mmCIF file of C-alpha atoms (C1' of nucleotides) and ligand atoms in Angstrom:
data_model
loop_
_atom_site.group_PDB
_atom_site.id
_atom_site.type_symbol
_atom_site.label_atom_id
_atom_site.label_comp_id
_atom_site.label_asym_id
_atom_site.label_seq_id
_atom_site.Cartn_x
_atom_site.Cartn_y
_atom_site.Cartn_z
ATOM 1 C CA MET Z 1 20.088 29.739 17.767
ATOM 2 C CA LYS Z 2 17.967 32.843 17.699
ATOM 3 C CA GLU Z 3 19.231 33.594 14.220
ATOM 4 C CA ILE Z 4 17.952 30.258 13.021
ATOM 5 C CA GLU Z 5 14.484 30.939 14.342
ATOM 6 C CA GLN Z 6 14.575 34.309 12.675
ATOM 7 C CA ARG Z 7 15.765 32.883 9.405
ATOM 8 C CA LEU Z 8 12.975 30.323 9.378
ATOM 9 C CA ASN Z 9 10.384 32.904 10.269
ATOM 10 C CA GLU Z 10 11.566 35.155 7.475
ATOM 11 C CA ASN Z 11 10.981 32.347 5.032
ATOM 12 C CA GLY Z 12 7.568 31.532 6.380
ATOM 13 C CA VAL Z 13 8.621 28.335 8.134
ATOM 14 C CA ARG Z 14 7.514 27.858 11.707
ATOM 15 C CA PRO Z 15 10.582 27.227 13.828
ATOM 16 C CA THR Z 16 9.724 24.021 15.613
ATOM 17 C CA ALA Z 17 12.318 22.246 17.704
ATOM 18 C CA MET Z 18 12.830 19.595 15.075
ATOM 19 C CA ARG Z 19 13.219 22.087 12.277
ATOM 20 C CA ILE Z 20 15.741 24.113 14.200
ATOM 21 C CA LEU Z 21 17.763 20.992 14.878
ATOM 22 C CA ILE Z 22 17.696 20.001 11.237
ATOM 23 C CA TYR Z 23 18.644 23.483 10.156
ATOM 24 C CA LYS Z 24 21.546 23.464 12.588
ATOM 25 C CA TYR Z 25 22.629 20.075 11.301
ATOM 26 C CA LEU Z 26 22.613 21.342 7.741
ATOM 27 C CA ALA Z 27 24.540 24.430 8.777
ATOM 28 C CA GLU Z 28 27.260 22.484 10.569
ATOM 29 C CA LYS Z 29 27.874 20.096 7.721
ATOM 30 C CA GLU Z 30 29.527 21.837 4.857
ATOM 31 C CA VAL Z 31 28.339 19.280 2.356
ATOM 32 C CA ALA Z 32 25.095 18.353 0.677
ATOM 33 C CA ILE Z 33 22.938 16.146 2.871
ATOM 34 C CA SER Z 34 20.612 13.318 1.954
ATOM 35 C CA LEU Z 35 17.458 12.296 3.716
ATOM 36 C CA THR Z 36 19.207 9.138 4.846
ATOM 37 C CA ASP Z 37 21.991 11.214 6.363
ATOM 38 C CA ILE Z 38 19.489 13.133 8.430
ATOM 39 C CA GLU Z 39 17.645 9.968 9.274
ATOM 40 C CA THR Z 40 20.871 8.538 10.659
ATOM 41 C CA ALA Z 41 21.662 11.660 12.615
ATOM 42 C CA PHE Z 42 18.170 11.857 14.105
ATOM 43 C CA SER Z 43 17.377 8.217 14.622
ATOM 44 C CA ASN Z 44 14.707 9.056 17.165
ATOM 45 C CA ALA Z 45 12.643 11.139 14.754
ATOM 46 C CA ASP Z 46 10.440 9.678 12.091
ATOM 47 C CA ARG Z 47 11.627 9.582 8.522
ATOM 48 C CA THR Z 48 8.438 11.134 7.233
ATOM 49 C CA THR Z 49 8.886 14.161 9.432
ATOM 50 C CA LEU Z 50 12.427 14.611 8.228
ATOM 51 C CA PHE Z 51 11.291 14.112 4.649
ATOM 52 C CA ARG Z 52 8.552 16.679 4.936
ATOM 53 C CA THR Z 53 10.800 19.088 6.756
ATOM 54 C CA LEU Z 54 13.208 19.022 3.853
ATOM 55 C CA LYS Z 55 10.374 19.491 1.377
ATOM 56 C CA THR Z 56 9.045 22.416 3.384
ATOM 57 C CA PHE Z 57 12.495 23.934 3.552
ATOM 58 C CA GLU Z 58 12.834 23.514 -0.181
ATOM 59 C CA LYS Z 59 9.483 25.055 -1.003
ATOM 60 C CA LYS Z 60 10.147 28.019 1.233
ATOM 61 C CA GLY Z 61 13.616 28.628 -0.163
ATOM 62 C CA VAL Z 62 15.546 27.601 2.927
ATOM 63 C CA VAL Z 63 17.405 24.834 1.128
ATOM 64 C CA HIS Z 64 17.895 23.870 -2.470
ATOM 65 C CA GLN Z 65 17.790 20.370 -3.800
ATOM 66 C CA ILE Z 66 20.845 18.926 -5.482
ATOM 67 C CA ASP Z 67 20.933 16.142 -8.011
ATOM 68 C CA ASP Z 68 24.523 14.969 -8.057
ATOM 69 C CA GLY Z 69 23.932 11.917 -10.191
ATOM 70 C CA THR Z 70 24.229 9.403 -7.371
ATOM 71 C CA GLY Z 71 20.528 8.730 -7.505
ATOM 72 C CA VAL Z 72 19.817 10.106 -4.058
ATOM 73 C CA GLN Z 73 18.500 13.594 -3.537
ATOM 74 C CA LYS Z 74 20.680 15.908 -1.540
ATOM 75 C CA TYR Z 75 19.985 19.242 0.070
ATOM 76 C CA ALA Z 76 22.012 22.217 1.150
ATOM 77 C CA LEU Z 77 21.186 25.510 2.796
ATOM 78 C CA CYS Z 78 20.655 28.414 0.482
ATOM 79 C CA GLU Z 79 22.888 31.404 0.797
ATOM 80 C CA PRO Z 80 21.083 34.223 2.535
ATOM 81 C CA GLY Z 81 19.408 36.232 -0.177
ATOM 82 C CA CYS Z 82 20.054 33.735 -2.925
ATOM 83 C CA ASN Z 83 17.639 33.280 -5.797
ATOM 84 C CA CYS Z 84 18.030 29.643 -6.639
ATOM 85 C CA GLU Z 85 15.050 29.736 -8.936
ATOM 86 C CA LEU Z 86 16.588 32.275 -11.274
ATOM 87 C CA GLU Z 87 18.778 30.886 -13.959
ATOM 88 C CA GLN Z 88 21.433 33.484 -13.365
ATOM 89 C CA ASP Z 89 21.969 32.470 -9.773
ATOM 90 C CA LEU Z 90 22.562 28.784 -10.383
ATOM 91 C CA HIS Z 91 25.868 27.574 -9.064
ATOM 92 C CA LEU Z 92 27.578 24.328 -9.848
ATOM 93 C CA HIS Z 93 28.087 21.334 -7.601
ATOM 94 C CA PHE Z 94 31.026 19.047 -7.183
ATOM 95 C CA HIS Z 95 30.794 15.391 -6.323
ATOM 96 C CA CYS Z 96 33.910 13.634 -5.057
ATOM 97 C CA ASN Z 97 34.324 10.114 -6.377
ATOM 98 C CA ASN Z 98 36.584 9.325 -3.459
ATOM 99 C CA CYS Z 99 34.808 10.478 -0.303
ATOM 100 C CA ASP Z 100 31.438 10.488 -2.020
ATOM 101 C CA GLU Z 101 30.575 13.941 -0.733
ATOM 102 C CA THR Z 102 28.910 16.667 -2.717
ATOM 103 C CA VAL Z 103 29.589 20.327 -2.144
ATOM 104 C CA CYS Z 104 28.147 23.587 -3.397
ATOM 105 C CA LEU Z 105 30.515 25.830 -5.290
ATOM 106 C CA THR Z 106 28.402 28.882 -4.829
ATOM 107 C CA GLU Z 107 31.007 31.179 -6.325
ATOM 108 C CA HIS Z 108 30.933 29.329 -9.610
ATOM 109 C CA LYS Z 109 27.829 30.180 -11.552
ATOM 110 C CA ILE Z 110 26.739 28.015 -14.436
ATOM 111 C CA PRO Z 111 27.830 29.707 -17.645
ATOM 112 C CA HIS Z 112 25.139 30.750 -20.046
ATOM 113 C CA ILE Z 113 24.717 28.374 -22.960
ATOM 114 C CA ASN Z 114 23.513 29.258 -26.418
ATOM 115 C CA LEU Z 115 20.907 26.743 -27.413
ATOM 116 C CA PRO Z 116 19.638 25.806 -30.868
ATOM 117 C CA GLU Z 117 16.538 27.513 -32.263
ATOM 118 C CA GLY Z 118 13.392 26.612 -30.429
ATOM 119 C CA PHE Z 119 14.931 25.570 -27.162
ATOM 120 C CA VAL Z 120 14.099 27.701 -24.137
ATOM 121 C CA ALA Z 121 16.081 27.085 -20.979
ATOM 122 C CA GLU Z 122 14.424 27.675 -17.642
ATOM 123 C CA ASP Z 123 16.717 25.783 -15.358
ATOM 124 C CA ALA Z 124 20.133 24.196 -15.381
ATOM 125 C CA ASN Z 125 22.120 21.656 -13.452
ATOM 126 C CA LEU Z 126 25.868 21.305 -13.687
ATOM 127 C CA VAL Z 127 27.700 18.704 -11.665
ATOM 128 C CA LEU Z 128 31.415 18.100 -11.857
ATOM 129 C CA LYS Z 129 32.812 14.848 -10.582
ATOM 130 C CA GLY Z 130 36.323 14.042 -9.546
ATOM 131 C CA ILE Z 131 38.505 14.456 -6.469
ATOM 132 C CA CYS Z 132 37.697 17.120 -3.933
ATOM 133 C CA ASP Z 133 40.166 19.356 -2.157
ATOM 134 C CA LYS Z 134 40.177 17.258 0.996
ATOM 135 C CA CYS Z 135 40.847 14.049 -0.886
ATOM 136 C CA SER Z 136 43.413 15.432 -3.283
ATOM 137 C CA GLY Z 137 45.628 15.979 -0.260
ATOM 138 C CA GLN Z 138 45.606 19.722 -0.786
ATOM 139 C CA MET X 1 20.622 -4.142 -40.306
ATOM 140 C CA LYS X 2 24.005 -5.426 -41.307
ATOM 141 C CA GLU X 3 25.523 -2.172 -40.130
ATOM 142 C CA ILE X 4 24.094 -2.736 -36.694
ATOM 143 C CA GLU X 5 25.664 -6.153 -36.436
ATOM 144 C CA GLN X 6 28.934 -4.691 -37.542
ATOM 145 C CA ARG X 7 28.723 -1.839 -35.091
ATOM 146 C CA LEU X 8 28.071 -4.214 -32.225
ATOM 147 C CA ASN X 9 30.883 -6.500 -33.275
ATOM 148 C CA GLU X 10 33.264 -3.579 -33.450
ATOM 149 C CA ASN X 11 32.449 -2.757 -29.855
ATOM 150 C CA GLY X 12 32.832 -6.322 -28.689
ATOM 151 C CA VAL X 13 29.138 -6.998 -28.270
ATOM 152 C CA ARG X 14 27.724 -10.156 -29.727
ATOM 153 C CA PRO X 15 24.882 -9.225 -32.056
ATOM 154 C CA THR X 16 22.027 -11.335 -30.756
ATOM 155 C CA ALA X 17 18.523 -10.853 -32.123
ATOM 156 C CA MET X 18 17.423 -9.051 -28.984
ATOM 157 C CA ARG X 19 20.387 -6.715 -28.977
ATOM 158 C CA ILE X 20 19.926 -5.783 -32.592
ATOM 159 C CA LEU X 21 16.281 -4.979 -31.933
ATOM 160 C CA ILE X 22 17.156 -2.818 -28.968
ATOM 161 C CA TYR X 23 19.847 -1.050 -30.917
ATOM 162 C CA LYS X 24 17.409 -0.389 -33.718
ATOM 163 C CA TYR X 25 14.876 0.920 -31.259
ATOM 164 C CA LEU X 26 17.421 3.319 -29.784
ATOM 165 C CA ALA X 27 18.428 4.447 -33.241
ATOM 166 C CA GLU X 28 14.887 5.183 -34.361
ATOM 167 C CA LYS X 29 14.008 7.226 -31.312
ATOM 168 C CA GLU X 30 15.792 10.510 -31.310
ATOM 169 C CA VAL X 31 15.484 10.937 -27.577
ATOM 170 C CA ALA X 32 17.032 9.431 -24.497
ATOM 171 C CA ILE X 33 15.397 6.154 -23.535
ATOM 172 C CA SER X 34 14.730 4.665 -20.132
ATOM 173 C CA LEU X 35 14.657 1.015 -19.221
ATOM 174 C CA THR X 36 10.913 1.302 -18.710
ATOM 175 C CA ASP X 37 10.531 2.700 -22.213
ATOM 176 C CA ILE X 38 12.262 -0.319 -23.641
ATOM 177 C CA GLU X 39 10.337 -2.613 -21.374
ATOM 178 C CA THR X 40 7.130 -1.157 -22.768
ATOM 179 C CA ALA X 41 8.298 -1.470 -26.340
ATOM 180 C CA PHE X 42 9.424 -5.065 -25.866
ATOM 181 C CA SER X 43 6.757 -6.365 -23.545
ATOM 182 C CA ASN X 44 7.507 -9.937 -24.486
ATOM 183 C CA ALA X 45 11.117 -9.787 -23.386
ATOM 184 C CA ASP X 46 12.211 -9.929 -19.798
ATOM 185 C CA ARG X 47 13.106 -6.786 -17.927
ATOM 186 C CA THR X 48 16.392 -8.234 -16.760
ATOM 187 C CA THR X 49 17.545 -8.986 -20.242
ATOM 188 C CA LEU X 50 16.793 -5.455 -21.343
ATOM 189 C CA PHE X 51 18.519 -4.089 -18.278
ATOM 190 C CA ARG X 52 21.640 -6.119 -18.856
ATOM 191 C CA THR X 53 21.625 -5.305 -22.525
ATOM 192 C CA LEU X 54 21.753 -1.620 -21.704
ATOM 193 C CA LYS X 55 24.504 -2.179 -19.187
ATOM 194 C CA THR X 56 26.482 -4.170 -21.697
ATOM 195 C CA PHE X 57 25.963 -1.482 -24.309
ATOM 196 C CA GLU X 58 27.135 1.098 -21.825
ATOM 197 C CA LYS X 59 30.222 -0.792 -20.771
ATOM 198 C CA LYS X 60 31.197 -1.405 -24.373
ATOM 199 C CA GLY X 61 30.649 2.205 -25.389
ATOM 200 C CA VAL X 62 27.616 1.613 -27.563
ATOM 201 C CA VAL X 63 25.419 3.907 -25.489
ATOM 202 C CA HIS X 64 26.031 6.490 -22.816
ATOM 203 C CA GLN X 65 23.970 6.904 -19.713
ATOM 204 C CA ILE X 66 22.182 10.168 -19.081
ATOM 205 C CA ASP X 67 21.113 11.558 -15.759
ATOM 206 C CA ASP X 68 18.560 14.204 -16.580
ATOM 207 C CA GLY X 69 17.433 14.818 -13.034
ATOM 208 C CA THR X 70 14.131 13.004 -13.378
ATOM 209 C CA GLY X 71 15.385 10.204 -11.202
ATOM 210 C CA VAL X 72 15.266 7.601 -13.938
ATOM 211 C CA GLN X 73 18.318 6.611 -15.874
ATOM 212 C CA LYS X 74 18.210 7.216 -19.579
ATOM 213 C CA TYR X 75 20.372 5.987 -22.402
ATOM 214 C CA ALA X 76 21.230 7.159 -25.874
ATOM 215 C CA LEU X 77 23.419 5.806 -28.639
ATOM 216 C CA CYS X 78 26.926 7.166 -28.772
ATOM 217 C CA GLU X 79 28.008 8.994 -31.854
ATOM 218 C CA PRO X 80 30.268 6.811 -33.962
ATOM 219 C CA GLY X 81 33.768 7.471 -32.746
ATOM 220 C CA CYS X 82 32.764 9.463 -29.709
ATOM 221 C CA ASN X 83 34.795 9.426 -26.549
ATOM 222 C CA CYS X 84 32.196 9.843 -23.886
ATOM 223 C CA GLU X 85 34.683 9.072 -21.157
ATOM 224 C CA LEU X 86 36.918 12.004 -21.966
ATOM 225 C CA GLU X 87 36.004 15.254 -20.346
ATOM 226 C CA GLN X 88 36.506 17.156 -23.539
ATOM 227 C CA ASP X 89 33.910 15.182 -25.419
ATOM 228 C CA LEU X 90 31.063 15.635 -22.973
ATOM 229 C CA HIS X 91 28.012 17.174 -24.498
ATOM 230 C CA LEU X 92 25.061 18.650 -22.709
ATOM 231 C CA HIS X 93 21.548 17.309 -22.456
ATOM 232 C CA PHE X 94 18.228 19.052 -22.583
ATOM 233 C CA HIS X 95 15.166 17.948 -20.695
ATOM 234 C CA CYS X 96 11.790 19.332 -21.743
ATOM 235 C CA ASN X 97 9.486 20.119 -18.856
ATOM 236 C CA ASN X 98 6.523 19.904 -21.200
ATOM 237 C CA CYS X 99 6.879 16.658 -23.150
ATOM 238 C CA ASP X 100 9.237 15.169 -20.593
ATOM 239 C CA GLU X 101 11.698 14.063 -23.213
ATOM 240 C CA THR X 102 15.441 14.337 -22.969
ATOM 241 C CA VAL X 103 17.683 14.870 -25.951
ATOM 242 C CA CYS X 104 21.400 14.905 -26.584
ATOM 243 C CA LEU X 105 22.824 18.156 -27.851
ATOM 244 C CA THR X 106 25.955 16.565 -29.140
ATOM 245 C CA GLU X 107 27.145 19.737 -30.802
ATOM 246 C CA HIS X 108 27.215 21.572 -27.502
ATOM 247 C CA LYS X 109 30.169 20.531 -25.430
ATOM 248 C CA ILE X 110 30.293 21.315 -21.757
ATOM 249 C CA PRO X 111 32.484 24.368 -21.290
ATOM 250 C CA HIS X 112 35.604 23.953 -19.243
ATOM 251 C CA ILE X 113 35.267 25.261 -15.701
ATOM 252 C CA ASN X 114 38.031 26.629 -13.533
ATOM 253 C CA LEU X 115 37.771 24.980 -10.165
ATOM 254 C CA PRO X 116 39.177 26.116 -6.821
ATOM 255 C CA GLU X 117 42.540 24.815 -5.642
ATOM 256 C CA GLY X 118 42.534 21.134 -4.838
ATOM 257 C CA PHE X 119 39.580 20.138 -6.950
ATOM 258 C CA VAL X 120 40.267 17.804 -9.847
ATOM 259 C CA ALA X 121 37.475 17.238 -12.344
ATOM 260 C CA GLU X 122 37.237 13.914 -14.106
ATOM 261 C CA ASP X 123 33.709 14.018 -15.356
ATOM 262 C CA ALA X 124 30.890 16.474 -15.838
ATOM 263 C CA ASN X 125 27.166 16.499 -16.321
ATOM 264 C CA LEU X 126 25.249 19.467 -17.601
ATOM 265 C CA VAL X 127 21.501 19.331 -18.045
ATOM 266 C CA LEU X 128 19.369 22.228 -19.172
ATOM 267 C CA LYS X 129 15.664 22.134 -18.526
ATOM 268 C CA GLY X 130 12.943 24.074 -20.224
ATOM 269 C CA ILE X 131 10.895 23.849 -23.384
ATOM 270 C CA CYS X 132 12.192 21.892 -26.334
ATOM 271 C CA ASP X 133 11.964 22.902 -29.964
ATOM 272 C CA LYS X 134 8.988 20.682 -30.660
ATOM 273 C CA CYS X 135 7.021 22.035 -27.709
ATOM 274 C CA SER X 136 7.915 25.680 -28.194
ATOM 275 C CA GLY X 137 5.974 25.510 -31.445
ATOM 276 C CA GLN X 138 9.075 26.304 -33.461
ATOM 277 C "C1'" DC D 1 29.475 -35.248 -30.054
ATOM 278 C "C1'" DT D 2 30.429 -33.014 -25.939
ATOM 279 C "C1'" DA D 3 31.623 -29.459 -22.772
ATOM 280 C "C1'" DC D 4 31.296 -24.964 -21.981
ATOM 281 C "C1'" DC D 5 30.125 -20.139 -22.171
ATOM 282 C "C1'" DC D 6 26.960 -16.694 -22.473
ATOM 283 C "C1'" DG D 7 22.507 -14.844 -23.190
ATOM 284 C "C1'" DT D 8 17.986 -15.108 -21.410
ATOM 285 C "C1'" DG D 9 14.197 -15.713 -18.076
ATOM 286 C "C1'" DC D 10 12.139 -16.005 -13.417
ATOM 287 C "C1'" DA D 11 11.974 -14.531 -8.823
ATOM 288 C "C1'" DA D 12 13.179 -11.924 -5.267
ATOM 289 C "C1'" DC D 13 15.584 -8.089 -2.855
ATOM 290 C "C1'" DG D 14 16.696 -3.321 -1.342
ATOM 291 C "C1'" DG D 15 16.858 1.558 -1.378
ATOM 292 C "C1'" DA D 16 14.605 5.668 -1.813
ATOM 293 C "C1'" DA D 17 10.610 8.699 -2.636
ATOM 294 C "C1'" DG D 18 6.067 9.474 -1.610
ATOM 295 C "C1'" DT D 19 0.980 9.235 0.421
ATOM 296 C "C1'" DG D 20 -3.203 8.475 3.632
ATOM 297 C "C1'" DC D 21 -4.650 8.695 7.927
ATOM 298 C "C1'" DA D 22 -4.466 8.974 13.000
ATOM 299 C "C1'" DT D 23 -2.480 11.531 16.769
ATOM 300 C "C1'" DT D 24 -0.229 15.011 19.084
ATOM 301 C "C1'" DT D 25 1.154 19.755 19.542
ATOM 302 C "C1'" DA D 26 0.747 24.589 18.754
ATOM 303 C "C1'" DT D 27 -2.164 28.724 17.651
ATOM 304 C "C1'" DT D 28 -6.101 31.483 17.640
ATOM 305 C "C1'" DG D 29 -10.471 33.481 19.068
ATOM 306 C "C1'" DT D 30 -13.738 33.934 22.831
ATOM 307 C "C1'" DA P 1 -8.487 29.728 30.812
ATOM 308 C "C1'" DC P 2 -10.956 27.052 27.399
ATOM 309 C "C1'" DA P 3 -12.640 25.462 23.213
ATOM 310 C "C1'" DA P 4 -12.088 25.368 18.290
ATOM 311 C "C1'" DT P 5 -8.918 25.130 14.733
ATOM 312 C "C1'" DA P 6 -4.780 24.524 12.218
ATOM 313 C "C1'" DA P 7 -0.278 22.670 11.791
ATOM 314 C "C1'" DA P 8 3.287 19.318 12.736
ATOM 315 C "C1'" DT P 9 4.551 14.717 13.753
ATOM 316 C "C1'" DG P 10 4.312 9.607 13.669
ATOM 317 C "C1'" DC P 11 2.979 5.032 11.733
ATOM 318 C "C1'" DA P 12 1.859 2.060 8.039
ATOM 319 C "C1'" DC P 13 1.874 1.107 3.628
ATOM 320 C "C1'" DT P 14 2.834 1.698 -1.410
ATOM 321 C "C1'" DT P 15 5.193 2.357 -5.675
ATOM 322 C "C1'" DC P 16 8.986 2.784 -8.580
ATOM 323 C "C1'" DC P 17 13.362 1.653 -10.119
ATOM 324 C "C1'" DG P 18 17.642 -0.567 -10.120
ATOM 325 C "C1'" DT P 19 19.951 -4.760 -9.085
ATOM 326 C "C1'" DT P 20 21.289 -9.629 -8.026
ATOM 327 C "C1'" DG P 21 21.125 -14.931 -7.635
ATOM 328 C "C1'" DC P 22 20.094 -18.839 -9.766
ATOM 329 C "C1'" DA P 23 18.504 -21.950 -13.203
ATOM 330 C "C1'" DC P 24 17.706 -23.027 -17.978
ATOM 331 C "C1'" DG P 25 18.893 -23.466 -22.854
ATOM 332 C "C1'" DG P 26 20.877 -22.591 -27.252
ATOM 333 C "C1'" DG P 27 24.858 -21.566 -29.784
ATOM 334 C "C1'" DT P 28 30.055 -21.998 -30.040
ATOM 335 C "C1'" DA P 29 34.392 -24.214 -29.888
ATOM 336 C "C1'" DG P 30 37.352 -28.053 -29.191
HETATM 337 MN MN1 MN C 201 24.244 24.190 -3.986
HETATM 338 MN MN1 MN C 202 23.943 12.361 -24.838
HETATM 339 ZN ZN1 ZN C 203 36.519 13.855 -1.443
HETATM 340 ZN ZN1 ZN C 204 9.146 19.064 -25.334
#
DNA sequence: CTACCCGTGCAACGGAAGTGCATTTATTGT
DNA sequence: ACAATAAATGCACTTCCGTTGCACGGGTAG
């Protein structure tokens, strides 16, 4: 509880009640979360607030956005001290075709790719799709 | 012209006038194309027709869909004899943050990734973002 | 020639992201 | 403690894109 407030403060995000709740929600879930997920979980709050909270979190480096190819934006908490912006720190994501959940595989960094002449990479996104550990029965 | 008809026939797609035009359009452009792009190019035709044409092309293996993280679906012609479905044949895509175009780098296959226990990969999507060869001045 | 299938067109729907503005809540200076 | 100010929240509305239902019409096959 107190740690959350501290974490938000460190990142320059004012720890309002709502934001703490959303942070806690993100922390409990071990999967990437969509705006609609949060909207469902906090049906009393307004969608715009939740939307802007996520955008604030993203801008301040509290969460990173995930594009898993489903067409809906997902978010997950950043590791403490992570540098999502830097190309070297980009991890891959896994989307399960069975349970439809997306998880961060923070241990698995995106390998460096040699590009043709003239191409300069600044960012990368690698998503693997298949069956997750929960759904594969193992 | 005749080759296009043949190509479509080979893939089980009836070569209507519209479809041939769309195929030709995709072939001329060297970049990934969105439905809106096609809609703009063929303002006389109906959006639905174009949409379903792309979906038909995709189902029959004439084009593959590309998710470049912009939020809009793009499409590009498949290489003759490509096996987009197979994991081994997946190439990466490059999205230019300057000109906003997305290109296939068909030579660059997505490297195989060792996943944690229980995860089974069936598909992969790797998108690099940065500055393309045209925009980097080289 | 006729019946049918499939491509095309028109209209409408639904989900999701995003914005402008009013209102409430928190923060700061006096 | 109070006023002035800034930030967060809520409501309404919009736009964009993908998608579907249904009706029409031209080509294809029997
Ligand atoms: Mn992640
Ligand atoms: Mn491609
Ligand atoms: Zn799963
Ligand atoms: Zn470019």
